PDB file of C-alpha atoms in Angstrom:
ATOM      1  CA  MET A 199    -123.493 -11.468  77.524  1.00  0.00           C
ATOM      2  CA  SER A 200    -126.118 -13.680  75.943  1.00  0.00           C
ATOM      3  CA  SER A 201    -127.200 -13.219  72.347  1.00  0.00           C
ATOM      4  CA  THR A 202    -130.691 -13.621  73.745  1.00  0.00           C
ATOM      5  CA  THR A 203    -130.232 -10.258  75.403  1.00  0.00           C
ATOM      6  CA  ALA A 204    -129.821  -8.443  72.112  1.00  0.00           C
ATOM      7  CA  LYS A 205    -132.894 -10.040  70.610  1.00  0.00           C
ATOM      8  CA  GLU A 206    -135.020  -8.975  73.537  1.00  0.00           C
ATOM      9  CA  THR A 207    -133.941  -5.325  73.627  1.00  0.00           C
ATOM     10  CA  PRO A 208    -136.922  -3.161  72.617  1.00  0.00           C
ATOM     11  CA  ARG A 209    -136.773  -0.653  69.790  1.00  0.00           C
ATOM     12  CA  ARG A 210    -136.805   3.038  70.603  1.00  0.00           C
ATOM     13  CA  THR A 211    -140.432   3.942  71.225  1.00  0.00           C
ATOM     14  CA  ARG A 212    -142.238   6.188  73.623  1.00  0.00           C
ATOM     15  CA  ILE A 213    -143.120   3.963  76.577  1.00  0.00           C
ATOM     16  CA  SER A 214    -146.142   4.832  78.672  1.00  0.00           C
ATOM     17  CA  PRO A 215    -145.377   5.735  82.310  1.00  0.00           C
ATOM     18  CA  HIS A 216    -148.183   3.335  83.235  1.00  0.00           C
ATOM     19  CA  LEU A 217    -146.211   0.468  81.691  1.00  0.00           C
ATOM     20  CA  PHE A 218    -143.229   1.305  83.909  1.00  0.00           C
ATOM     21  CA  GLU A 219    -145.561   1.361  86.904  1.00  0.00           C
ATOM     22  CA  ARG A 220    -146.925  -2.061  85.995  1.00  0.00           C
ATOM     23  CA  PHE A 221    -143.366  -3.344  85.548  1.00  0.00           C
ATOM     24  CA  GLN A 222    -142.523  -2.172  89.083  1.00  0.00           C
ATOM     25  CA  GLN A 223    -145.655  -3.856  90.404  1.00  0.00           C
ATOM     26  CA  THR A 224    -144.913  -7.081  88.513  1.00  0.00           C
ATOM     27  CA  PHE A 225    -141.188  -7.535  89.222  1.00  0.00           C
ATOM     28  CA  ALA A 226    -138.856  -7.152  92.205  1.00  0.00           C
ATOM     29  CA  PHE A 227    -135.075  -6.600  92.197  1.00  0.00           C
ATOM     30  CA  ARG A 228    -133.051  -8.702  94.631  1.00  0.00           C
ATOM     31  CA  LEU A 229    -129.336  -8.857  95.327  1.00  0.00           C
ATOM     32  CA  ALA A 230    -127.994 -12.293  96.190  1.00  0.00           C
ATOM     33  CA  ASP A 231    -127.187 -11.943  99.863  1.00  0.00           C
ATOM     34  CA  ASP A 232    -128.122 -15.523 100.820  1.00  0.00           C
ATOM     35  CA  ASP A 233    -127.544 -19.049  99.533  1.00  0.00           C
ATOM     36  CA  GLU A 234    -131.112 -19.555  98.317  1.00  0.00           C
ATOM     37  CA  THR A 235    -131.074 -16.459  96.101  1.00  0.00           C
ATOM     38  CA  ARG A 236    -127.689 -17.452  94.714  1.00  0.00           C
ATOM     39  CA  ARG A 237    -129.014 -20.945  93.959  1.00  0.00           C
ATOM     40  CA  ARG A 238    -132.012 -19.535  92.081  1.00  0.00           C
ATOM     41  CA  LEU A 239    -129.757 -17.204  90.118  1.00  0.00           C
ATOM     42  CA  PHE A 240    -127.339 -19.999  89.230  1.00  0.00           C
ATOM     43  CA  ARG A 241    -130.279 -22.168  88.118  1.00  0.00           C
ATOM     44  CA  LEU A 242    -131.490 -19.443  85.755  1.00  0.00           C
ATOM     45  CA  ARG A 243    -127.990 -19.099  84.313  1.00  0.00           C
ATOM     46  CA  HIS A 244    -127.875 -22.867  83.802  1.00  0.00           C
ATOM     47  CA  ASP A 245    -131.177 -22.770  81.908  1.00  0.00           C
ATOM     48  CA  VAL A 246    -129.919 -20.036  79.564  1.00  0.00           C
ATOM     49  CA  TYR A 247    -126.136 -20.480  79.263  1.00  0.00           C
ATOM     50  CA  CYS A 248    -125.934 -24.283  79.537  1.00  0.00           C
ATOM     51  CA  GLU A 249    -129.246 -25.674  78.305  1.00  0.00           C
ATOM     52  CA  GLU A 250    -130.439 -23.079  75.799  1.00  0.00           C
ATOM     53  CA  LEU A 251    -127.244 -21.608  74.362  1.00  0.00           C
ATOM     54  CA  GLY A 252    -124.681 -24.302  75.175  1.00  0.00           C
ATOM     55  CA  TYR A 253    -122.064 -21.689  76.069  1.00  0.00           C
ATOM     56  CA  GLU A 254    -121.003 -23.171  79.404  1.00  0.00           C
ATOM     57  CA  ALA A 255    -120.766 -26.570  81.044  1.00  0.00           C
ATOM     58  CA  PRO A 256    -122.827 -26.752  84.251  1.00  0.00           C
ATOM     59  CA  ALA A 257    -120.756 -26.392  87.406  1.00  0.00           C
ATOM     60  CA  ASP A 258    -123.293 -28.580  89.221  1.00  0.00           C
ATOM     61  CA  PRO A 259    -125.075 -30.802  86.666  1.00  0.00           C
ATOM     62  CA  VAL A 260    -127.005 -32.687  89.350  1.00  0.00           C
ATOM     63  CA  HIS A 261    -128.754 -29.558  90.647  1.00  0.00           C
ATOM     64  CA  HIS A 262    -128.640 -27.745  87.279  1.00  0.00           C
ATOM     65  CA  LEU A 263    -126.503 -24.811  88.419  1.00  0.00           C
ATOM     66  CA  GLU A 264    -124.045 -22.632  86.462  1.00  0.00           C
ATOM     67  CA  PHE A 265    -121.433 -20.733  88.445  1.00  0.00           C
ATOM     68  CA  ASP A 266    -117.705 -20.104  88.365  1.00  0.00           C
ATOM     69  CA  ALA A 267    -114.866 -18.747  90.504  1.00  0.00           C
ATOM     70  CA  HIS A 268    -115.712 -15.157  89.542  1.00  0.00           C
ATOM     71  CA  ASP A 269    -118.996 -15.347  91.442  1.00  0.00           C
ATOM     72  CA  GLU A 270    -117.008 -15.295  94.677  1.00  0.00           C
ATOM     73  CA  HIS A 271    -115.928 -11.714  93.925  1.00  0.00           C
ATOM     74  CA  ALA A 272    -119.089 -10.466  92.225  1.00  0.00           C
ATOM     75  CA  ILE A 273    -122.296  -8.644  93.071  1.00  0.00           C
ATOM     76  CA  LEU A 274    -125.191 -10.794  91.856  1.00  0.00           C
ATOM     77  CA  CYS A 275    -128.624  -9.405  90.973  1.00  0.00           C
ATOM     78  CA  LEU A 276    -131.874 -11.259  90.297  1.00  0.00           C
ATOM     79  CA  ILE A 277    -135.185  -9.981  88.906  1.00  0.00           C
ATOM     80  CA  GLU A 278    -138.101 -11.902  90.396  1.00  0.00           C
ATOM     81  CA  HIS A 279    -141.717 -12.171  89.247  1.00  0.00           C
ATOM     82  CA  ARG A 280    -143.593 -11.079  92.359  1.00  0.00           C
ATOM     83  CA  GLU A 281    -146.753 -13.148  91.926  1.00  0.00           C
ATOM     84  CA  THR A 282    -145.076 -16.497  91.257  1.00  0.00           C
ATOM     85  CA  GLY A 283    -141.586 -16.019  92.706  1.00  0.00           C
ATOM     86  CA  LEU A 284    -140.134 -17.135  89.362  1.00  0.00           C
ATOM     87  CA  SER A 285    -136.672 -15.915  88.342  1.00  0.00           C
ATOM     88  CA  ALA A 286    -137.058 -13.620  85.338  1.00  0.00           C
ATOM     89  CA  GLY A 287    -133.578 -12.192  84.758  1.00  0.00           C
ATOM     90  CA  CYS A 288    -130.113 -11.862  86.245  1.00  0.00           C
ATOM     91  CA  MET A 289    -126.735 -10.164  85.896  1.00  0.00           C
ATOM     92  CA  ARG A 290    -123.499  -9.750  87.835  1.00  0.00           C
ATOM     93  CA  LEU A 291    -120.762  -7.204  88.421  1.00  0.00           C
ATOM     94  CA  VAL A 292    -117.388  -8.922  88.729  1.00  0.00           C
ATOM     95  CA  LEU A 293    -114.732  -7.103  90.745  1.00  0.00           C
ATOM     96  CA  PRO A 294    -111.039  -7.372  89.792  1.00  0.00           C
ATOM     97  CA  ARG A 295    -109.099 -10.154  91.457  1.00  0.00           C
ATOM     98  CA  ALA A 296    -105.401 -10.987  91.535  1.00  0.00           C
ATOM     99  CA  THR A 297    -105.141 -14.401  89.846  1.00  0.00           C
ATOM    100  CA  ARG A 298    -101.642 -14.322  88.373  1.00  0.00           C
ATOM    101  CA  HIS A 299     -98.175 -14.548  89.848  1.00  0.00           C
ATOM    102  CA  ASP A 300     -97.653 -10.771  89.714  1.00  0.00           C
ATOM    103  CA  GLY A 301    -100.543 -10.083  92.087  1.00  0.00           C
ATOM    104  CA  VAL A 302    -102.125  -7.439  89.811  1.00  0.00           C
ATOM    105  CA  PRO A 303    -105.956  -7.373  90.132  1.00  0.00           C
ATOM    106  CA  ARG A 304    -107.565  -8.100  86.769  1.00  0.00           C
ATOM    107  CA  LEU A 305    -111.009  -8.491  85.267  1.00  0.00           C
ATOM    108  CA  PRO A 306    -111.935 -11.842  83.666  1.00  0.00           C
ATOM    109  CA  LEU A 307    -111.973 -10.390  80.146  1.00  0.00           C
ATOM    110  CA  GLU A 308    -108.314  -9.428  80.543  1.00  0.00           C
ATOM    111  CA  ASP A 309    -107.527 -13.149  80.735  1.00  0.00           C
ATOM    112  CA  TYR A 310    -109.623 -14.447  77.842  1.00  0.00           C
ATOM    113  CA  ALA A 311    -109.676 -11.362  75.590  1.00  0.00           C
ATOM    114  CA  GLY A 312    -106.725  -9.305  76.770  1.00  0.00           C
ATOM    115  CA  ASP A 313    -104.921  -9.342  73.428  1.00  0.00           C
ATOM    116  CA  SER A 314    -107.972  -7.767  71.746  1.00  0.00           C
ATOM    117  CA  LEU A 315    -108.063  -4.726  74.049  1.00  0.00           C
ATOM    118  CA  ASP A 316    -106.495  -2.067  71.845  1.00  0.00           C
ATOM    119  CA  HIS A 317    -108.059   1.236  72.925  1.00  0.00           C
ATOM    120  CA  PRO A 318    -105.265   3.743  73.674  1.00  0.00           C
ATOM    121  CA  THR A 319    -106.766   4.971  76.954  1.00  0.00           C
ATOM    122  CA  LEU A 320    -109.800   2.884  77.954  1.00  0.00           C
ATOM    123  CA  HIS A 321    -108.201  -0.224  79.398  1.00  0.00           C
ATOM    124  CA  PRO A 322    -108.980  -1.750  82.819  1.00  0.00           C
ATOM    125  CA  GLN A 323    -105.384  -1.287  83.930  1.00  0.00           C
ATOM    126  CA  ARG A 324    -105.629   2.468  83.274  1.00  0.00           C
ATOM    127  CA  PHE A 325    -107.998   2.793  86.251  1.00  0.00           C
ATOM    128  CA  THR A 326    -107.576   1.985  89.934  1.00  0.00           C
ATOM    129  CA  HIS A 327    -108.844  -1.512  90.637  1.00  0.00           C
ATOM    130  CA  HIS A 328    -111.291  -0.116  93.205  1.00  0.00           C
ATOM    131  CA  SER A 329    -113.077   1.822  90.442  1.00  0.00           C
ATOM    132  CA  VAL A 330    -113.577  -0.860  87.756  1.00  0.00           C
ATOM    133  CA  CYS A 331    -115.707  -3.961  87.268  1.00  0.00           C
ATOM    134  CA  GLU A 332    -116.980  -6.259  84.532  1.00  0.00           C
ATOM    135  CA  VAL A 333    -120.639  -6.789  83.638  1.00  0.00           C
ATOM    136  CA  SER A 334    -121.448 -10.367  82.650  1.00  0.00           C
ATOM    137  CA  ARG A 335    -123.880 -13.308  82.795  1.00  0.00           C
ATOM    138  CA  LEU A 336    -126.832 -11.125  81.849  1.00  0.00           C
ATOM    139  CA  ALA A 337    -129.753 -13.414  81.033  1.00  0.00           C
ATOM    140  CA  VAL A 338    -133.531 -13.420  80.686  1.00  0.00           C
ATOM    141  CA  SER A 339    -135.550 -16.559  81.405  1.00  0.00           C
ATOM    142  CA  PRO A 340    -137.299 -18.087  78.375  1.00  0.00           C
ATOM    143  CA  LEU A 341    -140.528 -17.792  80.360  1.00  0.00           C
ATOM    144  CA  PHE A 342    -140.311 -14.020  80.183  1.00  0.00           C
ATOM    145  CA  ARG A 343    -139.318 -13.515  76.569  1.00  0.00           C
ATOM    146  CA  ARG A 344    -141.530 -11.316  74.461  1.00  0.00           C
ATOM    147  CA  HIS A 345    -141.898 -13.975  71.767  1.00  0.00           C
ATOM    148  CA  SER A 346    -142.437 -17.004  74.000  1.00  0.00           C
ATOM    149  CA  THR A 347    -145.732 -18.691  73.179  1.00  0.00           C
ATOM    150  CA  GLN A 348    -148.154 -19.919  75.821  1.00  0.00           C
ATOM    151  CA  GLU A 349    -147.386 -23.493  74.745  1.00  0.00           C
ATOM    152  CA  GLU A 350    -143.656 -22.941  75.346  1.00  0.00           C
ATOM    153  CA  ILE A 351    -144.368 -21.437  78.752  1.00  0.00           C
ATOM    154  CA  GLU A 352    -146.621 -24.332  79.721  1.00  0.00           C
ATOM    155  CA  GLY A 353    -143.915 -26.757  78.627  1.00  0.00           C
ATOM    156  CA  LEU A 354    -141.421 -25.114  80.982  1.00  0.00           C
ATOM    157  CA  LEU A 355    -143.685 -24.751  84.002  1.00  0.00           C
ATOM    158  CA  HIS A 356    -145.028 -27.619  86.051  1.00  0.00           C
ATOM    159  CA  ASP A 357    -148.002 -25.611  87.317  1.00  0.00           C
ATOM    160  CA  GLN A 358    -148.725 -24.141  83.860  1.00  0.00           C
ATOM    161  CA  HIS A 359    -149.099 -20.634  85.214  1.00  0.00           C
ATOM    162  CA  VAL A 360    -150.820 -18.367  82.716  1.00  0.00           C
ATOM    163  CA  PHE A 361    -149.465 -14.824  82.453  1.00  0.00           C
ATOM    164  CA  THR A 362    -152.047 -12.178  81.764  1.00  0.00           C
ATOM    165  CA  PRO A 363    -151.712 -10.027  78.626  1.00  0.00           C
ATOM    166  CA  GLU A 364    -151.027  -7.031  80.900  1.00  0.00           C
ATOM    167  CA  GLN A 365    -148.138  -8.879  82.574  1.00  0.00           C
ATOM    168  CA  ARG A 366    -146.694  -9.978  79.236  1.00  0.00           C
ATOM    169  CA  GLU A 367    -146.634  -6.371  78.058  1.00  0.00           C
ATOM    170  CA  THR A 368    -144.036  -5.643  80.753  1.00  0.00           C
ATOM    171  CA  PHE A 369    -141.677  -8.488  79.754  1.00  0.00           C
ATOM    172  CA  PRO A 370    -139.623  -6.469  77.206  1.00  0.00           C
ATOM    173  CA  LEU A 371    -138.671  -4.112  80.045  1.00  0.00           C
ATOM    174  CA  ILE A 372    -136.746  -6.879  81.849  1.00  0.00           C
ATOM    175  CA  VAL A 373    -133.611  -6.305  79.749  1.00  0.00           C
ATOM    176  CA  ILE A 374    -133.813  -2.555  80.317  1.00  0.00           C
ATOM    177  CA  GLY A 375    -134.324  -3.268  84.016  1.00  0.00           C
ATOM    178  CA  LEU A 376    -131.164  -5.377  84.114  1.00  0.00           C
ATOM    179  CA  PHE A 377    -129.107  -2.575  82.596  1.00  0.00           C
ATOM    180  CA  LEU A 378    -130.675  -0.002  84.920  1.00  0.00           C
ATOM    181  CA  ALA A 379    -129.764  -2.255  87.848  1.00  0.00           C
ATOM    182  CA  THR A 380    -126.228  -2.464  86.462  1.00  0.00           C
ATOM    183  CA  TYR A 381    -125.842   1.312  86.344  1.00  0.00           C
ATOM    184  CA  ALA A 382    -127.376   1.680  89.794  1.00  0.00           C
ATOM    185  CA  LEU A 383    -124.918  -0.842  91.244  1.00  0.00           C
ATOM    186  CA  LEU A 384    -121.975   0.840  89.545  1.00  0.00           C
ATOM    187  CA  GLY A 385    -122.864   4.086  91.283  1.00  0.00           C
ATOM    188  CA  LEU A 386    -123.752   2.537  94.641  1.00  0.00           C
ATOM    189  CA  SER A 387    -120.526   0.512  94.767  1.00  0.00           C
ATOM    190  CA  GLY A 388    -118.336   3.434  93.695  1.00  0.00           C
ATOM    191  CA  ARG A 389    -117.120   1.634  90.561  1.00  0.00           C
ATOM    192  CA  PRO A 390    -118.042   3.914  87.650  1.00  0.00           C
ATOM    193  CA  HIS A 391    -115.817   2.238  85.041  1.00  0.00           C
ATOM    194  CA  ALA A 392    -117.517  -0.852  83.600  1.00  0.00           C
ATOM    195  CA  PHE A 393    -116.355  -3.252  80.892  1.00  0.00           C
ATOM    196  CA  ALA A 394    -118.317  -5.995  79.133  1.00  0.00           C
ATOM    197  CA  MET A 395    -117.981  -8.434  76.251  1.00  0.00           C
ATOM    198  CA  MET A 396    -120.975  -8.040  73.932  1.00  0.00           C
ATOM    199  CA  GLU A 397    -122.242  -8.715  70.445  1.00  0.00           C
ATOM    200  CA  PRO A 398    -121.422  -5.605  68.380  1.00  0.00           C
ATOM    201  CA  ARG A 399    -125.102  -4.935  67.630  1.00  0.00           C
ATOM    202  CA  LEU A 400    -126.176  -4.865  71.286  1.00  0.00           C
ATOM    203  CA  PRO A 401    -124.528  -1.529  72.155  1.00  0.00           C
ATOM    204  CA  ARG A 402    -126.190  -0.011  69.092  1.00  0.00           C
ATOM    205  CA  LEU A 403    -129.585  -1.150  70.347  1.00  0.00           C
ATOM    206  CA  LEU A 404    -128.853   0.056  73.873  1.00  0.00           C
ATOM    207  CA  SER A 405    -127.876   3.481  72.564  1.00  0.00           C
ATOM    208  CA  MET A 406    -131.546   3.989  71.680  1.00  0.00           C
ATOM    209  CA  SER A 407    -132.229   4.252  75.396  1.00  0.00           C
ATOM    210  CA  GLY A 408    -129.259   6.542  75.976  1.00  0.00           C
ATOM    211  CA  PHE A 409    -126.889   3.778  77.123  1.00  0.00           C
ATOM    212  CA  LEU A 410    -123.701   4.766  75.298  1.00  0.00           C
ATOM    213  CA  PHE A 411    -120.995   2.093  75.235  1.00  0.00           C
ATOM    214  CA  THR A 412    -117.554   2.704  73.708  1.00  0.00           C
ATOM    215  CA  PRO A 413    -115.824  -0.146  71.809  1.00  0.00           C
ATOM    216  CA  VAL A 414    -112.406  -0.785  73.352  1.00  0.00           C
ATOM    217  CA  GLY A 415    -111.258  -3.910  71.539  1.00  0.00           C
ATOM    218  CA  ARG A 416    -111.328  -5.926  68.356  1.00  0.00           C
ATOM    219  CA  VAL A 417    -114.188  -8.341  67.721  1.00  0.00           C
ATOM    220  CA  ILE A 418    -113.143 -11.913  68.527  1.00  0.00           C
ATOM    221  CA  ASP A 419    -114.745 -15.347  68.325  1.00  0.00           C
ATOM    222  CA  PHE A 420    -116.007 -15.950  71.859  1.00  0.00           C
ATOM    223  CA  HIS A 421    -119.386 -17.714  71.822  1.00  0.00           C
ATOM    224  CA  GLY A 422    -119.888 -15.994  68.483  1.00  0.00           C
ATOM    225  CA  ASN A 423    -118.624 -12.539  67.563  1.00  0.00           C
ATOM    226  CA  ARG A 424    -117.942 -10.530  70.711  1.00  0.00           C
ATOM    227  CA  GLY A 425    -116.081  -7.323  71.433  1.00  0.00           C
ATOM    228  CA  ALA A 426    -115.079  -5.472  74.588  1.00  0.00           C
ATOM    229  CA  PHE A 427    -117.037  -2.330  75.440  1.00  0.00           C
ATOM    230  CA  TYR A 428    -116.751   0.342  78.129  1.00  0.00           C
ATOM    231  CA  ILE A 429    -119.242   2.664  79.800  1.00  0.00           C
ATOM    232  CA  ASP A 430    -118.779   5.405  82.404  1.00  0.00           C
ATOM    233  CA  GLN A 431    -121.622   5.297  84.906  1.00  0.00           C
ATOM    234  CA  ARG A 432    -121.169   8.986  85.714  1.00  0.00           C
ATOM    235  CA  ARG A 433    -122.414   9.824  82.211  1.00  0.00           C
ATOM    236  CA  VAL A 434    -125.355   7.451  82.336  1.00  0.00           C
ATOM    237  CA  GLU A 435    -127.870   9.661  84.114  1.00  0.00           C
ATOM    238  CA  GLY A 436    -127.110  12.578  81.811  1.00  0.00           C
ATOM    239  CA  ASP A 437    -127.406  10.471  78.639  1.00  0.00           C
ATOM    240  CA  MET A 438    -130.308   8.273  79.741  1.00  0.00           C
ATOM    241  CA  ASN A 439    -133.695   8.468  78.058  1.00  0.00           C
ATOM    242  CA  ARG A 440    -135.737  10.745  80.331  1.00  0.00           C
ATOM    243  CA  ASP A 441    -138.609   8.255  80.367  1.00  0.00           C
ATOM    244  CA  LEU A 442    -136.367   5.763  82.194  1.00  0.00           C
ATOM    245  CA  LEU A 443    -135.273   8.008  85.055  1.00  0.00           C
ATOM    246  CA  PRO A 444    -138.176   7.318  87.470  1.00  0.00           C
ATOM    247  CA  LEU A 445    -137.693   3.556  87.091  1.00  0.00           C
ATOM    248  CA  TYR A 446    -133.920   3.920  87.401  1.00  0.00           C
ATOM    249  CA  ARG A 447    -134.234   5.897  90.631  1.00  0.00           C
ATOM    250  CA  ASP A 448    -136.668   3.382  92.079  1.00  0.00           C
ATOM    251  CA  ILE A 449    -134.324   0.483  91.264  1.00  0.00           C
ATOM    252  CA  LYS A 450    -131.402   2.371  92.766  1.00  0.00           C
ATOM    253  CA  ARG A 451    -133.315   2.979  96.009  1.00  0.00           C
ATOM    254  CA  THR A 452    -134.292  -0.677  96.163  1.00  0.00           C
ATOM    255  CA  LEU A 453    -130.755  -1.960  95.653  1.00  0.00           C
ATOM    256  CA  ALA A 454    -129.131   0.577  97.984  1.00  0.00           C
ATOM    257  CA  SER A 455    -130.775  -1.042 101.014  1.00  0.00           C
ATOM    258  CA  GLN A 456    -129.506  -4.489  99.971  1.00  0.00           C
ATOM    259  CA  LEU A 457    -125.974  -3.726  98.832  1.00  0.00           C
ATOM    260  CA  GLU A 458    -123.983  -4.162 102.035  1.00  0.00           C
ATOM    261  CA  GLY A 459    -125.197  -7.711 102.552  1.00  0.00           C
ATOM    262  CA  ALA A 460    -124.467  -8.652  98.941  1.00  0.00           C
ATOM    263  CA  LEU A 461    -120.912  -7.289  98.645  1.00  0.00           C
ATOM    264  CA  PRO A 462    -118.070  -9.811  98.330  1.00  0.00           C
ATOM    265  CA  ARG A 463    -115.867  -9.848 101.419  1.00  0.00           C
ATOM    266  CA  GLN A 464    -112.953  -8.345  99.495  1.00  0.00           C
ATOM    267  CA  ALA A 465    -115.084  -5.291  98.630  1.00  0.00           C
ATOM    268  CA  LEU A 466    -116.034  -4.464 102.189  1.00  0.00           C
ATOM    269  CA  GLY A 467    -114.228  -1.348 103.290  1.00  0.00           C
ATOM    270  CA  ALA A 468    -112.870  -0.660  99.793  1.00  0.00           C
ATOM    271  CA  PRO A 469    -112.531   3.022  99.024  1.00  0.00           C
ATOM    272  CA  SER A 470    -115.051   4.542  96.612  1.00  0.00           C
TER     273      SER A 470
END
């Protein structure tokens, strides 16, 4: 996950219900069930992971797209600014895939960080492969960062769209929205056991909203200091900040109607 994510996570404060309502009116959640949505999502990832952070080489440098083989067995989610159609944020849930000679389905982090996974019980291979997934490629567009100046926004946009102060007030909720979409998709897809590689400080910040991640591996050098973390979606609703529940339920309803068309072929018909 991007270090940008941690910087944009809001501190624990009482958020007005009206701000959540304005967030819902300002942004839409879309699963990538068509080529155009996937292209927009891959372009956003290119802007953040290739151009801004330099973490990845672009898969398609001509069209400025970042994607990899894991996207073929992932559920992809995009947050869209309703008024302009601009891509504001994205994330994906990667399903296990058999990539080695033994045919055992594995998550990507088992390949690049497997030796660091030292928790005695919380390991991807301790669960059925139909119940686990990996959260990754979470990103927020520079246009929708809390600290982006109007000059920076105008430099990134050809039409120099000006966001209103009321719209900008909702921008810090994009990161929370991405995690709420993650938890909703975990429940809707019947995969409650989620793993992710994150900066160690990010789970501490997320715990302020009731998102309780468990460290399951040693910190390694992977685009900076990163460690593997685990969360059980079945605990999320019980631990979640009560203020977030109405937004969470709305996101879950929105994504439920889109899920079937966005599932990878290998997931269709998988037991939940």
